[in-house]
Coordinates of C-alpha atoms and ligand atoms in Angstrom, one line a residue:
M1486 CA 96.4 79.4 87.2
S1487 CA 94.0 82.8 88.2
T1488 CA 95.3 85.8 86.2
I1489 CA 94.3 89.5 87.1
V1490 CA 96.9 91.9 84.7
L1491 CA 96.8 96.2 85.4
K1492 CA 96.2 97.4 81.4
H1493 CA 98.2 100.4 80.4
G1494 CA 99.9 102.0 82.7
R1495 CA 102.6 103.5 83.3
V1496 CA 105.0 101.8 84.9
F1497 CA 107.5 103.3 87.1
D1498 CA 110.8 101.6 88.8
P1499 CA 113.4 104.4 89.9
S1500 CA 115.2 101.6 90.9
Q1501 CA 115.5 100.3 87.3
K1502 CA 115.7 103.1 85.7
L1503 CA 111.5 101.6 84.2
D1504 CA 109.4 104.5 83.2
Q1505 CA 107.3 103.1 80.5
A1506 CA 103.7 102.2 78.9
S1507 CA 103.4 98.5 80.3
D1508 CA 100.5 95.9 81.4
I1509 CA 101.3 93.7 84.3
L1510 CA 100.3 90.5 84.2
I1511 CA 100.0 89.0 87.9
D1512 CA 99.3 85.7 88.7
S1513 CA 97.1 85.7 91.7
S1514 CA 97.8 81.8 92.9
K1515 CA 101.3 82.2 93.4
G1516 CA 101.1 86.1 94.3
T1517 CA 104.0 87.2 91.9
I1518 CA 104.2 89.3 88.6
A1519 CA 103.9 86.8 86.2
E1520 CA 105.5 89.5 83.1
I1521 CA 105.7 93.2 82.6
G1522 CA 105.3 94.1 78.6
R1523 CA 103.0 95.1 76.1
D1524 CA 99.4 93.0 74.6
L1525 CA 99.5 91.4 78.4
K1526 CA 95.8 89.5 78.6
G1527 CA 94.3 88.0 81.8
D1528 CA 91.4 86.8 84.0
R1529 CA 90.6 90.2 84.8
V1530 CA 91.8 93.4 83.5
I1531 CA 91.7 96.3 85.8
D1532 CA 92.6 100.0 83.9
V1533 CA 95.2 101.9 85.1
R1534 CA 95.7 103.9 81.9
D1535 CA 98.3 106.8 82.1
K1536 CA 98.0 105.8 86.2
L1537 CA 101.3 105.3 87.7
V1538 CA 102.0 101.7 88.6
C1539 CA 104.8 101.7 91.1
P1540 CA 106.5 98.4 93.4
G1541 CA 104.2 98.5 96.2
F1542 CA 104.9 101.5 99.1
L1543 CA 106.6 100.9 102.4
D1544 CA 106.3 102.3 105.7
I1545 CA 108.8 100.7 108.2
H1546 CA 107.8 103.4 111.2
V1547 CA 103.6 102.6 112.4
H1548 CA 101.9 102.1 115.1
F1549 CA 99.2 99.7 115.3
R1550 CA 98.9 99.3 119.2
E1551 CA 97.9 95.8 119.8
P1552 CA 98.1 94.8 122.5
G1553 CA 97.1 96.5 124.9
Q1554 CA 95.9 99.9 123.3
T1555 CA 93.4 98.0 121.0
A1556 CA 90.9 101.5 121.5
K1557 CA 93.6 103.1 119.1
E1558 CA 94.1 100.8 116.5
T1559 CA 94.5 97.2 116.0
I1560 CA 96.6 94.9 113.6
A1561 CA 93.5 94.1 111.5
T1562 CA 92.9 98.3 111.3
G1563 CA 96.7 99.5 111.1
S1564 CA 96.8 97.1 108.2
A1565 CA 93.5 97.9 106.8
A1566 CA 94.9 101.6 106.5
A1567 CA 97.9 100.7 105.2
V1568 CA 96.6 98.9 102.5
H1569 CA 94.0 101.8 101.7
G1570 CA 96.4 104.8 102.2
G1571 CA 98.5 102.7 98.8
F1572 CA 101.7 100.6 101.7
S1573 CA 102.2 97.0 100.4
T1574 CA 104.2 96.6 103.5
V1575 CA 104.3 98.4 107.0
V1576 CA 106.8 97.7 110.2
T1577 CA 105.3 98.4 113.2
M1578 CA 106.7 99.8 116.5
P1579 CA 107.4 97.2 119.9
N1580 CA 106.1 100.0 122.3
T1581 CA 102.7 98.2 122.9
D1582 CA 101.6 96.9 126.1
P1583 CA 102.7 94.9 126.7
P1584 CA 105.7 95.6 124.9
L1585 CA 107.0 93.2 122.7
D1586 CA 110.2 92.3 123.9
S1587 CA 109.7 88.7 123.4
S1588 CA 109.7 85.9 120.3
A1589 CA 106.5 84.8 121.2
A1590 CA 105.3 88.3 121.4
I1591 CA 106.4 88.9 118.0
A1592 CA 105.2 85.8 117.0
Y1593 CA 101.4 87.1 118.4
Q1594 CA 102.0 90.3 115.7
Y1595 CA 103.1 88.2 112.7
L1596 CA 99.6 86.0 113.5
Q1597 CA 97.1 88.9 114.0
A1598 CA 98.6 90.1 110.4
K1599 CA 97.7 86.9 108.2
N1600 CA 94.7 87.0 110.2
A1601 CA 93.7 90.3 108.8
G1602 CA 95.1 89.3 105.2
K1603 CA 95.7 93.2 104.0
A1604 CA 99.8 94.5 104.1
R1605 CA 102.9 92.9 104.9
V1606 CA 103.3 93.4 108.6
F1607 CA 107.0 93.1 109.7
P1608 CA 107.4 93.9 113.6
M1609 CA 110.6 95.5 115.5
G1610 CA 111.4 94.1 118.3
C1611 CA 112.6 96.1 122.2
I1612 CA 116.2 96.7 122.2
T1613 CA 115.6 96.5 126.3
K1614 CA 113.7 94.4 128.3
G1615 CA 110.1 96.1 128.7
R1616 CA 111.6 98.8 126.5
A1617 CA 112.9 99.7 130.2
G1618 CA 116.0 100.8 129.4
Q1619 CA 118.2 99.3 131.5
E1620 CA 119.0 95.4 130.4
L1621 CA 119.1 93.8 126.7
A1622 CA 115.8 91.9 125.9
E1623 CA 116.2 88.2 124.0
L1624 CA 117.2 90.0 120.8
G1625 CA 118.7 86.4 119.5
L1626 CA 115.4 84.5 120.2
M1627 CA 113.0 87.7 118.7
A1628 CA 115.2 87.7 115.5
R1629 CA 115.3 83.9 115.0
G1630 CA 111.6 83.6 114.6
N1631 CA 109.7 80.4 114.8
S1632 CA 106.9 78.8 113.3
G1633 CA 107.7 79.8 110.3
Q1634 CA 108.3 83.9 110.8
P1635 CA 110.7 85.6 110.7
G1636 CA 111.2 87.1 113.5
A1637 CA 111.7 90.4 114.4
V1638 CA 112.9 93.0 111.6
A1639 CA 114.6 95.1 113.5
F1640 CA 115.4 96.6 117.5
T1641 CA 114.0 100.1 119.1
D1642 CA 112.9 101.0 122.0
D1643 CA 110.7 103.8 120.2
G1644 CA 108.8 106.0 121.8
A1645 CA 112.2 106.6 124.0
A1646 CA 115.9 106.8 123.5
V1647 CA 118.1 103.7 125.2
P1648 CA 119.6 105.6 127.9
G1649 CA 122.9 104.5 129.2
S1650 CA 125.8 104.2 126.3
Q1651 CA 126.9 100.2 127.5
V1652 CA 123.5 99.0 127.2
M1653 CA 123.4 100.4 123.4
R1654 CA 126.5 99.7 122.8
S1655 CA 125.9 95.3 123.2
A1656 CA 122.6 95.8 121.5
F1657 CA 124.7 97.5 118.3
E1658 CA 127.2 94.3 119.0
Y1659 CA 124.6 91.7 119.3
A1660 CA 122.6 92.9 116.3
S1661 CA 125.8 93.1 114.8
A1662 CA 125.8 89.5 114.5
L1663 CA 122.5 88.9 113.9
D1664 CA 122.5 90.8 110.9
R1665 CA 119.6 93.8 112.2
V1666 CA 119.6 97.5 112.7
I1667 CA 119.6 99.3 115.6
V1668 CA 116.6 101.5 115.4
E1669 CA 116.7 105.0 118.1
H1670 CA 114.1 107.2 118.9
C1671 CA 117.3 109.6 119.1
E1672 CA 115.9 111.7 122.4
D1673 CA 118.7 112.6 125.1
H1674 CA 115.6 112.5 128.0
D1675 CA 117.3 114.2 130.4
L1676 CA 117.5 117.6 128.6
S1677 CA 113.5 116.8 127.4
N1678 CA 112.8 116.5 130.8
G1679 CA 109.1 118.0 131.0
A1680 CA 109.2 119.4 127.8
I1681 CA 105.8 118.9 125.5
M1682 CA 107.2 121.0 122.2
H1683 CA 110.0 122.0 120.2
E1684 CA 112.3 125.1 122.8
G1685 CA 112.7 128.2 120.7
K1686 CA 110.2 131.6 120.0
V1687 CA 106.8 130.4 120.0
S1688 CA 107.4 128.6 123.1
A1689 CA 108.3 131.4 124.4
A1690 CA 105.7 132.8 123.3
L1691 CA 103.6 130.3 124.5
G1692 CA 104.3 129.9 128.0
I1693 CA 104.8 126.2 127.4
N1694 CA 108.4 124.4 128.2
G1695 CA 110.3 123.2 125.3
Y1696 CA 112.5 120.8 124.6
P1697 CA 116.0 122.0 122.0
S1698 CA 117.4 120.1 119.0
A1699 CA 120.2 119.0 120.7
A1700 CA 118.6 116.4 122.5
E1701 CA 118.1 114.6 119.2
E1702 CA 121.3 116.3 118.1
I1703 CA 123.4 114.5 121.1
I1704 CA 121.6 110.9 120.7
V1705 CA 122.6 110.6 117.4
A1706 CA 126.2 111.3 117.6
R1707 CA 126.6 109.7 120.6
D1708 CA 124.9 106.6 118.5
I1709 CA 126.7 107.2 115.3
R1710 CA 129.9 106.3 117.4
L1711 CA 128.8 103.2 119.4
A1712 CA 128.0 102.5 115.8
K1713 CA 131.7 102.4 114.4
L1714 CA 132.4 101.2 116.9
A1715 CA 130.8 97.9 116.8
N1716 CA 130.2 98.4 113.1
A1717 CA 126.9 98.2 113.1
R1718 CA 123.9 99.6 111.1
F1719 CA 122.6 102.3 112.9
H1720 CA 118.8 104.5 111.9
V1721 CA 117.6 107.2 112.8
S1722 CA 114.1 107.2 113.5
H1723 CA 111.9 110.3 112.6
I1724 CA 114.6 112.6 112.1
S1725 CA 113.7 116.2 112.8
A1726 CA 116.6 118.6 113.9
K1727 CA 118.5 120.3 111.4
G1728 CA 121.9 119.7 113.3
A1729 CA 121.1 115.4 113.5
V1730 CA 120.8 115.7 109.7
S1731 CA 124.3 117.3 109.4
L1732 CA 125.9 114.3 112.3
V1733 CA 124.2 112.2 109.4
R1734 CA 125.9 113.5 106.6
E1735 CA 129.4 113.6 108.0
A1736 CA 128.9 110.2 109.7
K1737 CA 127.9 109.2 106.2
A1738 CA 131.0 110.9 104.4
R1739 CA 133.5 108.8 107.3
G1740 CA 131.7 105.9 106.4
V1741 CA 129.4 105.2 109.3
R1742 CA 126.8 102.2 108.4
V1743 CA 124.1 104.9 109.6
T1744 CA 120.6 105.6 107.5
A1745 CA 117.8 107.8 108.7
E1746 CA 113.6 108.8 107.9
V1747 CA 112.3 111.5 107.6
S1748 CA 107.9 111.7 107.8
P1749 CA 106.3 113.8 106.2
H1750 CA 104.8 116.6 108.7
H1751 CA 108.4 117.2 109.3
L1752 CA 108.9 118.4 106.0
L1753 CA 105.3 120.5 105.8
L1754 CA 104.4 122.0 109.6
T1755 CA 106.2 124.4 111.8
D1756 CA 106.1 124.9 115.6
E1757 CA 103.7 127.8 114.4
C1758 CA 101.3 125.0 114.6
C1759 CA 101.2 124.9 118.1
R1760 CA 99.8 128.6 118.5
G1761 CA 96.2 128.2 118.2
F1762 CA 96.9 124.7 121.3
D1763 CA 95.6 122.1 118.9
P1764 CA 96.7 118.7 119.9
V1765 CA 96.8 117.9 117.0
Y1766 CA 100.2 119.4 116.0
K1767 CA 101.4 117.8 119.1
M1768 CA 104.1 115.0 118.7
N1769 CA 107.3 114.2 119.2
P1770 CA 110.0 114.5 117.9
P1771 CA 108.5 118.0 117.4
L1772 CA 107.2 119.8 114.9
R1773 CA 110.4 122.8 114.6
E1774 CA 111.3 125.7 112.6
Q1775 CA 111.8 126.7 109.1
S1776 CA 115.1 125.8 109.1
D1777 CA 114.9 122.7 109.9
I1778 CA 112.2 121.8 107.7
D1779 CA 114.5 123.0 104.8
A1780 CA 117.5 121.2 105.7
C1781 CA 115.5 117.7 106.3
L1782 CA 114.5 118.6 102.6
E1783 CA 118.1 119.0 101.7
G1784 CA 118.8 116.1 102.9
L1785 CA 116.1 113.8 101.4
L1786 CA 117.4 115.7 98.2
D1787 CA 121.1 114.6 98.7
G1788 CA 120.6 111.2 100.4
T1789 CA 121.4 112.1 103.6
I1790 CA 118.0 111.0 104.8
D1791 CA 117.7 107.4 103.0
C1792 CA 113.6 107.5 103.1
L1793 CA 110.2 108.8 104.3
A1794 CA 108.3 106.8 107.1
S1795 CA 105.0 108.2 108.8
D1796 CA 105.6 107.9 112.6
H1797 CA 101.3 106.6 112.0
A1798 CA 100.2 107.1 115.8
P1799 CA 97.0 106.6 116.6
H1800 CA 95.2 108.3 119.4
T1801 CA 91.5 108.0 120.9
S1802 CA 89.5 111.3 119.6
E1803 CA 88.5 111.8 123.7
E1804 CA 92.5 111.8 124.1
K1805 CA 93.6 114.0 121.3
A1806 CA 90.9 116.1 122.1
R1807 CA 92.5 116.8 125.6
E1808 CA 94.1 120.5 126.6
F1809 CA 97.6 120.6 124.7
V1810 CA 99.4 119.8 127.3
D1811 CA 97.8 116.7 129.0
A1812 CA 97.1 115.6 124.6
P1813 CA 99.7 112.2 123.8
N1814 CA 102.0 112.4 120.9
G1815 CA 101.6 111.5 117.6
I1816 CA 99.3 111.6 114.8
I1817 CA 98.6 109.2 112.2
G1818 CA 100.0 108.9 108.3
L1819 CA 99.5 106.0 106.4
E1820 CA 96.0 107.1 104.9
S1821 CA 97.5 110.7 104.1
N1822 CA 101.2 110.0 103.3
I1823 CA 101.2 110.1 99.6
G1824 CA 98.4 112.9 98.8
V1825 CA 100.1 115.4 101.0
L1826 CA 103.6 114.7 99.5
L1827 CA 102.9 114.6 95.7
S1828 CA 100.5 117.8 96.4
K1829 CA 103.2 119.5 98.7
L1830 CA 106.3 118.7 97.4
V1831 CA 106.5 116.6 94.4
H1832 CA 104.1 118.4 92.4
A1833 CA 105.4 122.2 93.6
G1834 CA 108.8 120.9 92.2
K1835 CA 110.3 120.6 95.4
L1836 CA 110.9 116.8 95.1
P1837 CA 110.9 114.7 92.4
L1838 CA 108.6 112.1 91.7
A1839 CA 111.3 109.5 91.4
R1840 CA 113.1 110.4 94.5
F1841 CA 109.4 110.7 95.7
V1842 CA 108.9 106.9 94.8
E1843 CA 112.3 105.5 95.8
A1844 CA 111.8 107.4 99.5
W1845 CA 109.1 104.5 99.6
T1846 CA 110.3 101.6 98.3
T1847 CA 113.7 100.4 98.0
A1848 CA 115.1 103.3 99.8
P1849 CA 113.3 101.7 103.4
A1850 CA 113.5 98.4 102.4
R1851 CA 117.5 98.8 101.1
C1852 CA 117.6 100.9 105.0
L1853 CA 116.1 97.9 107.1
G1854 CA 117.8 95.0 105.1
L1855 CA 113.9 93.6 104.3
D1856 CA 115.1 92.3 101.2
K1857 CA 116.1 89.1 103.0
F1858 CA 112.7 88.5 103.7
G1859 CA 111.4 88.7 100.4
V1860 CA 110.4 92.4 99.9
S1861 CA 112.6 94.2 98.1
G1862 CA 110.7 97.1 97.2
Q1863 CA 111.2 96.7 93.4
L1864 CA 108.5 95.2 89.9
R1865 CA 110.4 92.1 88.8
K1866 CA 109.6 89.1 87.4
D1867 CA 108.8 86.3 89.4
G1868 CA 109.0 88.9 92.6
P1869 CA 105.9 89.1 94.8
A1870 CA 102.7 91.1 93.5
D1871 CA 103.2 93.9 95.7
I1872 CA 102.3 97.3 93.8
T1873 CA 101.4 100.9 94.5
V1874 CA 98.9 102.4 91.9
I1875 CA 98.5 105.4 92.2
D1876 CA 96.6 109.0 90.4
L1877 CA 98.9 111.7 90.4
D1878 CA 95.8 114.4 89.1
L1879 CA 93.7 113.6 91.0
E1880 CA 92.1 116.5 93.1
W1881 CA 90.6 115.8 96.7
K1882 CA 89.7 116.4 99.8
L1883 CA 91.1 115.0 102.8
D1884 CA 88.7 113.6 105.0
P1885 CA 89.4 111.5 108.3
N1886 CA 86.3 109.9 108.2
D1887 CA 87.2 108.4 105.3
F1888 CA 89.9 106.5 107.1
K1889 CA 89.5 103.2 107.5
S1890 CA 92.4 104.1 110.5
K1891 CA 90.4 103.9 113.7
A1892 CA 92.0 107.2 114.5
R1893 CA 91.4 110.6 113.3
N1894 CA 94.4 112.6 114.4
C1895 CA 95.2 113.7 111.6
P1896 CA 96.6 117.3 110.8
F1897 CA 96.2 117.7 107.2
R1898 CA 92.2 117.0 107.4
G1899 CA 90.4 119.2 105.2
W1900 CA 93.2 119.9 102.7
T1901 CA 93.0 120.2 99.3
L1902 CA 94.9 117.5 97.5
K1903 CA 96.6 116.6 94.4
G1904 CA 97.3 112.8 93.8
A1905 CA 96.7 110.1 95.4
P1906 CA 96.9 105.7 96.0
L1907 CA 93.8 103.9 93.9
Y1908 CA 95.1 100.5 94.6
T1909 CA 97.4 98.3 96.5
V1910 CA 98.3 94.9 95.7
V1911 CA 100.2 92.6 98.0
G1912 CA 101.1 89.4 96.8
G1913 CA 98.5 89.5 94.4
V1914 CA 95.5 90.8 96.3
V1915 CA 93.9 93.6 94.5
H1916 CA 92.8 96.7 97.2
D1917 CA 90.8 99.6 96.6
A1918 CA 92.7 103.0 98.0
I1919 CA 91.5 106.3 99.4
G1920 CA 91.4 107.5 95.7
R1921 CA 88.9 105.0 94.7
T1922 CA 87.4 105.3 97.7
R1923 CA 86.7 108.8 96.7
T1924 CA 85.8 108.7 93.4
A1925 CA 83.3 106.3 94.8
K1926 CA 82.1 109.2 96.5
Ligands
ZN3087 ZN1 110.0 107.8 118.0

């Protein structure tokens, strides 16, 4: 067997209360972890002395734009960005063109990901045909998969909420029978119609149409009730509003099977950023207020919000150079997630390191039930060799020109950061991450 040993690292897996100086021996031919321990020997040695050696990170909310909008990103460039950013697994959204609403479309995602040979890519399928919100898509066929692929791992119409309660109720019932989670972009489109940012004093000062947090809260509240009715699992995408966090907290206390994710930008940036009309701050859900940030962080700390996810949403530079009102929504995150959150939350003492790692590993795996597809977010002997190695102390400047993503729409550009991923191991294959790219310069 050919082997690689990660030498002298700080092996860190909070789910197993693991925090010790150890080596990890990787069996490259099998793609698994052969041993975790001291004085291990291998054919290739990578010195990771004192570096944090974690389970491979998972980002369960990314947009890779293929098919249809490959000028923004492709499965190949997106999965290259993932491993460069420290992520061994990503879950892609189905709002491509055409949308991923058939088993053939899902199979194509797996094929392209395999050809790219970088991160593990698991696609979600649409809830409704054509993402039109009217008629349920073929959830059973998409979940079944074909050609040995596991099929759609969850269902969402992300980019939009499913407007009708009856369709949504059926979606929960089918998904439950199929052992899949329904993932909702929570927005009442009637209430947000014509709005392009958060409704508050900033939108009023700028004279721009905003939409209130209530638009998010209404759908979160509705879906909590529908999920309970069907005894189904409901995952709230990119939670951003204070009231939505409270709704999830109350529902969990009542035993409803609801989980939630929050994106780094909703923990770090407010609508004040929009005052300069820079479209890099335009996204949906929009940047909200400091009290929303505080509630999201509190929710992440107390477990109301289960995990982190980037909502990596690439656009071309031309599109993002339009006027604020005309530019598309979204920012990229795969290559900034780790450095930005380590710098601004973990090193700042606002988020414990163990919670940060858990929120990118076991927690997202649990939210979508990815262990049944072989991804648990843990470091285990004989388990997949999916590993993220992080230098907690590396000081660097975030420059989107270093990114492997096709896109550059990153609001954290130019930030001075402390902490970066160095290597991402996927199934025993070692990829250099952005911390290595920076130190090579
Ligand atoms: Zn969304």
